[in-house]
PDB file of C-alpha atoms in Angstrom:
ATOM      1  CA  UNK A 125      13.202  -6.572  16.900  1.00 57.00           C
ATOM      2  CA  UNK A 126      12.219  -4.508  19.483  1.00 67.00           C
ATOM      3  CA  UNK A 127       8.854  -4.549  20.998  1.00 70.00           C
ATOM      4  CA  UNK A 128       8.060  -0.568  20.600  1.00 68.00           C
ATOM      5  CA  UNK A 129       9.601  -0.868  17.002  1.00 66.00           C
ATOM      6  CA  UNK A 130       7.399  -4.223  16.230  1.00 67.00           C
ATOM      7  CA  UNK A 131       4.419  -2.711  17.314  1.00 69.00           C
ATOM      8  CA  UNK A 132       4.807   0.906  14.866  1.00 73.00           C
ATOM      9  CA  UNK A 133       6.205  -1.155  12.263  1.00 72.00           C
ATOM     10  CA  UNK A 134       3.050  -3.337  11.864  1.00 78.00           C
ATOM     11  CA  UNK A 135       0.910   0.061  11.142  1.00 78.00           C
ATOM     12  CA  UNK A 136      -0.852  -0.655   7.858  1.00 89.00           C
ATOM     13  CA  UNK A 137      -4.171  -0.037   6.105  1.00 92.00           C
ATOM     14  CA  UNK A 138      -7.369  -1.958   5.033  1.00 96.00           C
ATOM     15  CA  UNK A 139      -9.688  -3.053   2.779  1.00 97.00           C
ATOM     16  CA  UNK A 140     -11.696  -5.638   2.946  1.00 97.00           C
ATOM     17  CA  UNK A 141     -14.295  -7.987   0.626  1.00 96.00           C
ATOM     18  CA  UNK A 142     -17.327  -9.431   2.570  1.00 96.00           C
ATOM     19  CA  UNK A 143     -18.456 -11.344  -0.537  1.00 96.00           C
ATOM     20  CA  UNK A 144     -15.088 -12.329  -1.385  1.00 96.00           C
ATOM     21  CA  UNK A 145     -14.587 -13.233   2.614  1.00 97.00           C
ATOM     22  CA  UNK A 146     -11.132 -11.381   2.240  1.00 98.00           C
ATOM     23  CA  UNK A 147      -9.428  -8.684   4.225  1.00 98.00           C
ATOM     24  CA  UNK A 148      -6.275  -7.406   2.929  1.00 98.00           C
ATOM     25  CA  UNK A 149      -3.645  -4.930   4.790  1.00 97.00           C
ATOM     26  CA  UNK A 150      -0.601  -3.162   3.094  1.00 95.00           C
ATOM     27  CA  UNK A 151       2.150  -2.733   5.478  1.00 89.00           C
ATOM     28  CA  UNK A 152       3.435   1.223   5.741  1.00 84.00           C
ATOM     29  CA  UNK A 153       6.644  -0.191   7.331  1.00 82.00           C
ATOM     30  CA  UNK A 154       7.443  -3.613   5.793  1.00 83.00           C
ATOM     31  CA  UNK A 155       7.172  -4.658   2.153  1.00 88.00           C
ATOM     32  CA  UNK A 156       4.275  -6.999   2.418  1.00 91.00           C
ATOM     33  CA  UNK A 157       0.930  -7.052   1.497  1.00 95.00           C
ATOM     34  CA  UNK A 158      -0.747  -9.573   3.980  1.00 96.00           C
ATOM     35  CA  UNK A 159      -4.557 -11.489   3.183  1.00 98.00           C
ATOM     36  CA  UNK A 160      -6.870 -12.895   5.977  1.00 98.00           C
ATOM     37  CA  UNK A 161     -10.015 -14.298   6.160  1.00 98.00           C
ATOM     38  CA  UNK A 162     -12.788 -12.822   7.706  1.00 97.00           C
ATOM     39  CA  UNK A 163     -12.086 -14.324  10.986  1.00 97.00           C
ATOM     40  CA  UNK A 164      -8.724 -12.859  11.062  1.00 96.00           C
ATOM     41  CA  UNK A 165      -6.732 -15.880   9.917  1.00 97.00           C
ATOM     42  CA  UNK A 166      -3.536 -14.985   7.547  1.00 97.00           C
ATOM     43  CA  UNK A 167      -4.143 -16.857   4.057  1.00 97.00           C
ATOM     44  CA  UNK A 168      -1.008 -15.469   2.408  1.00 96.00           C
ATOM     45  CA  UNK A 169       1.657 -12.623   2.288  1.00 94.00           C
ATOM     46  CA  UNK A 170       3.545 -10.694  -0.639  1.00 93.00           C
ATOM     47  CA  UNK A 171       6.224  -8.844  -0.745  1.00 89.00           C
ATOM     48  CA  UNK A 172       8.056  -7.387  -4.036  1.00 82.00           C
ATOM     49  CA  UNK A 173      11.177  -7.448  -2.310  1.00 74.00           C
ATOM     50  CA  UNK A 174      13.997  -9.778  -2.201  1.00 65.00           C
ATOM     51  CA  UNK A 175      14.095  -9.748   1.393  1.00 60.00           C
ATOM     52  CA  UNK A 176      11.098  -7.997   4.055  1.00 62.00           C
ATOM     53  CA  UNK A 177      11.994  -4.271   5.059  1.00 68.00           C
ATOM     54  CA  UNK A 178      11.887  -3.159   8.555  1.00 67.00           C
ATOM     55  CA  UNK A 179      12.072  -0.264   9.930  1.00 64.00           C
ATOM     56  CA  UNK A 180      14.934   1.177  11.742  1.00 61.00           C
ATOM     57  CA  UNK A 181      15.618   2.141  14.988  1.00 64.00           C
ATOM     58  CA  UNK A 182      16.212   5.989  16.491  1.00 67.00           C
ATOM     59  CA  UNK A 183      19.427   6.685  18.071  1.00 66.00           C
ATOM     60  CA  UNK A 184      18.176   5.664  21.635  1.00 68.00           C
ATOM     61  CA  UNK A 185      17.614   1.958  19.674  1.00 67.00           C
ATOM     62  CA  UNK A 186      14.320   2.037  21.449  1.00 65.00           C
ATOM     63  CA  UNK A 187      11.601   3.514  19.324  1.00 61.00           C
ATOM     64  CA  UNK A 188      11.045   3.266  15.693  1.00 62.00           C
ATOM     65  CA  UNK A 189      12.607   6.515  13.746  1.00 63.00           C
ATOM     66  CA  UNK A 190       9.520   6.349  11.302  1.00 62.00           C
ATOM     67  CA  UNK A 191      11.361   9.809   9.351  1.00 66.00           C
ATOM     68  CA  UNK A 192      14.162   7.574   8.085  1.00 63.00           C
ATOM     69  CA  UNK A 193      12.373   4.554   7.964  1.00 67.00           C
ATOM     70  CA  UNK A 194      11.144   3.311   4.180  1.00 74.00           C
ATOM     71  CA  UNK A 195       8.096   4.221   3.391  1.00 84.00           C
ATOM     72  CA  UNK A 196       6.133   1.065   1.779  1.00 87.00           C
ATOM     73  CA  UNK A 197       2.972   0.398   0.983  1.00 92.00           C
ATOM     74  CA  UNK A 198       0.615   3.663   1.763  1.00 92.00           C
ATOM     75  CA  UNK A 199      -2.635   3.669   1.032  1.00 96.00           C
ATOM     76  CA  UNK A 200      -4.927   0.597  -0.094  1.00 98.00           C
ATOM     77  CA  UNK A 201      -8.142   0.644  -1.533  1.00 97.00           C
ATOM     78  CA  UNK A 202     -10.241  -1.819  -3.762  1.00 95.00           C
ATOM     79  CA  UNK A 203     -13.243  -2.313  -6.462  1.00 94.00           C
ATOM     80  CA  UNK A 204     -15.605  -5.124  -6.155  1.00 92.00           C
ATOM     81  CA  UNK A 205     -12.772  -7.027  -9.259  1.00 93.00           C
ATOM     82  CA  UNK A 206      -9.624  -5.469  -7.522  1.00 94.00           C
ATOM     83  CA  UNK A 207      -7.047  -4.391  -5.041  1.00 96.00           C
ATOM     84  CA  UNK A 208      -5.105  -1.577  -5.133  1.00 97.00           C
ATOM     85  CA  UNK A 209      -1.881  -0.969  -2.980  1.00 97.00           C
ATOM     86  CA  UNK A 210      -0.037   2.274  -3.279  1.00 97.00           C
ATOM     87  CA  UNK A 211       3.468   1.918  -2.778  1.00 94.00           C
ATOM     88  CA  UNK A 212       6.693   4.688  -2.115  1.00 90.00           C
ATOM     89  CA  UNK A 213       9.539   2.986  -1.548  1.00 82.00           C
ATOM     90  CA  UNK A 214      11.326   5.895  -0.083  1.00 79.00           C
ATOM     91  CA  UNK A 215      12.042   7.228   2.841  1.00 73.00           C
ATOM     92  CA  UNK A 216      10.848  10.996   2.057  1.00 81.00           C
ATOM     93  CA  UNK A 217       8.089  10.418  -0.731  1.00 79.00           C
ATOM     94  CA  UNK A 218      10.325  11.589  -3.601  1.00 82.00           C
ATOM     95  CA  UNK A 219      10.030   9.113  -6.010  1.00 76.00           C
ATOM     96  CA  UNK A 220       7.562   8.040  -8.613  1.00 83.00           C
ATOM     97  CA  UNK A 221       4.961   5.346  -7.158  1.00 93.00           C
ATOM     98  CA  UNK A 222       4.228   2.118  -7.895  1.00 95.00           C
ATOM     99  CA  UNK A 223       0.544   0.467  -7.558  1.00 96.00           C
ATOM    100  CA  UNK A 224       0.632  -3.284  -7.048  1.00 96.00           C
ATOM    101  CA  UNK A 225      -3.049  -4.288  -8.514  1.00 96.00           C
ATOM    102  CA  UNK A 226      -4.070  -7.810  -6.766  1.00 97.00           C
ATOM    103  CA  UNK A 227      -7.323  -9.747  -7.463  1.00 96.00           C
ATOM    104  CA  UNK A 228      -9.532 -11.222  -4.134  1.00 97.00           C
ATOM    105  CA  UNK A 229      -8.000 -14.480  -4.784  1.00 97.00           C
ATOM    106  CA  UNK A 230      -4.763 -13.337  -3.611  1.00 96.00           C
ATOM    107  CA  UNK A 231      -3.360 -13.287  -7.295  1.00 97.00           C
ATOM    108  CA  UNK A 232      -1.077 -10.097  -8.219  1.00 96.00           C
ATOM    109  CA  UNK A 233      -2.442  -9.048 -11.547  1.00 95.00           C
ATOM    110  CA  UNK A 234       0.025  -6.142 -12.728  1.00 95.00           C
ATOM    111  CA  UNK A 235       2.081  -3.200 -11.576  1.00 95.00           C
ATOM    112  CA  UNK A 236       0.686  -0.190 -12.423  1.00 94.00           C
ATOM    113  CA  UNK A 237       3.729   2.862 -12.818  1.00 93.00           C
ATOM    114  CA  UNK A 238       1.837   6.311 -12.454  1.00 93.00           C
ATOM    115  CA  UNK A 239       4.723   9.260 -13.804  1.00 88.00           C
ATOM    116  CA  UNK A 240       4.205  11.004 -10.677  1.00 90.00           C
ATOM    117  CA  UNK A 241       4.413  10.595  -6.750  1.00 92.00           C
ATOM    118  CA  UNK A 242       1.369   9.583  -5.047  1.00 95.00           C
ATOM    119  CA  UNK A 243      -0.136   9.341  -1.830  1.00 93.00           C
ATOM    120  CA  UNK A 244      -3.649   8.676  -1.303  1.00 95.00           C
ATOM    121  CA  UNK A 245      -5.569   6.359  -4.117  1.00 97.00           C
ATOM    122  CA  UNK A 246      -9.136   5.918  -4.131  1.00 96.00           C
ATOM    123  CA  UNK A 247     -11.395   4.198  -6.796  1.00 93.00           C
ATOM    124  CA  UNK A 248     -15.093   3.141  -7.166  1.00 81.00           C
ATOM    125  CA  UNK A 249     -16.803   0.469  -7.278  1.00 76.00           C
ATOM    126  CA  UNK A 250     -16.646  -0.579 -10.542  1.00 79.00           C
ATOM    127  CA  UNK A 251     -12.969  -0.105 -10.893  1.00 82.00           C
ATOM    128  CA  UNK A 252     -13.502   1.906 -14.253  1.00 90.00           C
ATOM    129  CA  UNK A 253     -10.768   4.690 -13.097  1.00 92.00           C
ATOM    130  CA  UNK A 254      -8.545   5.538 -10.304  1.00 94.00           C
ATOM    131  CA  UNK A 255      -8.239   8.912  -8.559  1.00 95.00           C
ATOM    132  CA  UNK A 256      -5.120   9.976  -6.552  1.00 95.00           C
ATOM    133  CA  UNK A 257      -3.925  12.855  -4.643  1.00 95.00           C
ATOM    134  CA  UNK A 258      -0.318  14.371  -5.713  1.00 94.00           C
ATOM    135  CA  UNK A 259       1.814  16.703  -4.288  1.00 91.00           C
ATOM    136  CA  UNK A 260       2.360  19.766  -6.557  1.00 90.00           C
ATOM    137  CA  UNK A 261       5.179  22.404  -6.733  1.00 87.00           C
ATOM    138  CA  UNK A 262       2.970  24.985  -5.145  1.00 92.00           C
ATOM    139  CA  UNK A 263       2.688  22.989  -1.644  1.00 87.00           C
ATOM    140  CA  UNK A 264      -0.716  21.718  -2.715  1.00 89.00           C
ATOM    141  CA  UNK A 265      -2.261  18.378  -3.918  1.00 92.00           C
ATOM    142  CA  UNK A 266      -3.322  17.737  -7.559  1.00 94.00           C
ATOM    143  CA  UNK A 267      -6.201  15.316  -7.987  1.00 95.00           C
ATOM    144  CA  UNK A 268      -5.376  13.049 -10.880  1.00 93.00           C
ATOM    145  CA  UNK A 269      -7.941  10.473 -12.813  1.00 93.00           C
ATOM    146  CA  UNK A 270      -5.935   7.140 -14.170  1.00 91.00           C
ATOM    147  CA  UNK A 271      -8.667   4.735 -16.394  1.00 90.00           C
ATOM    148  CA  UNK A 272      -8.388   1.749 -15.381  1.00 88.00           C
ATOM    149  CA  UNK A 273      -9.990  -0.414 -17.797  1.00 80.00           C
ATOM    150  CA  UNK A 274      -7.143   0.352 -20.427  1.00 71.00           C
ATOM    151  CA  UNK A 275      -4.199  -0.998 -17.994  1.00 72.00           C
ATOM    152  CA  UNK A 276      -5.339  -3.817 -16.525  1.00 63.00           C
TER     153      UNK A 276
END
């Protein structure tokens, strides 16, 4: 893969546990949700995939066309029990998302399947309920509330 491409395609977001001694980052670019400890030392990697996505190259074949690129995993954020990874899947944000729900040990715990797209989760500490930002018809953002403690 190309350097430039490499580099952009590594963007991701992250969360991290200092009691736990976990850091987690969910890939935009490639399927993969990837754990380290807190020195920065890779403990494990999922992906939901059969195979990793990457993204694609522009026409020049030198720089990462992020537009038709799939969009994977885009927003993270966590409770002190859980991890929550917001995933697209698309390349244009038109489908429903999927949240992957993973526990500090690494462990994937369920698949939560909200009826709507998503694209920024946050939660608090407890983990009681999840709030997410949606795109509406009107060219806004909805805020929407998911309990938590009934799906997981």
């Amino acid at each position: 893969m190309i350097e430039e491409i490499k580099r952009k395609g590594y963007a991701s977001d992250l969360t991290v546990n200092e009691e736990k001694g976990v850091i987690v980052a969910a890939l935009h670019f490639i399927d993969s949700i990837n754990f380290y400890d807190l020195d920065g030392r890779m403990t494990g990697a999922v992906s939901f995939a059969g195979y990793y996505s990457i993204p694609i190259p522009d026409i020049t074949n030198k720089y990462m066309d992020g537009e038709h690129s799939k969009k994977c995993f885009i927003d993270i954020c966590s409770s002190d029990e859980y991890i929550f990874c917001l995933f697209d899947g698309s390349t244009d944000f038109t489908g429903n998302s999927l949240i992957y729900v993973f526990d500090w040990a690494e462990k994937h715990k369920t698949t939560l399947q909200p009826d709507r797209n998503l694209r920024k989760i946050a939660t608090e500490k407890s983990g009681k309920y999840l709030l997410a930002l949606s795109p509406n018809q009107q060219g806004g953002r909805d805020v929407v509330k998911y309990d938590l403690k009934k799906k997981i």
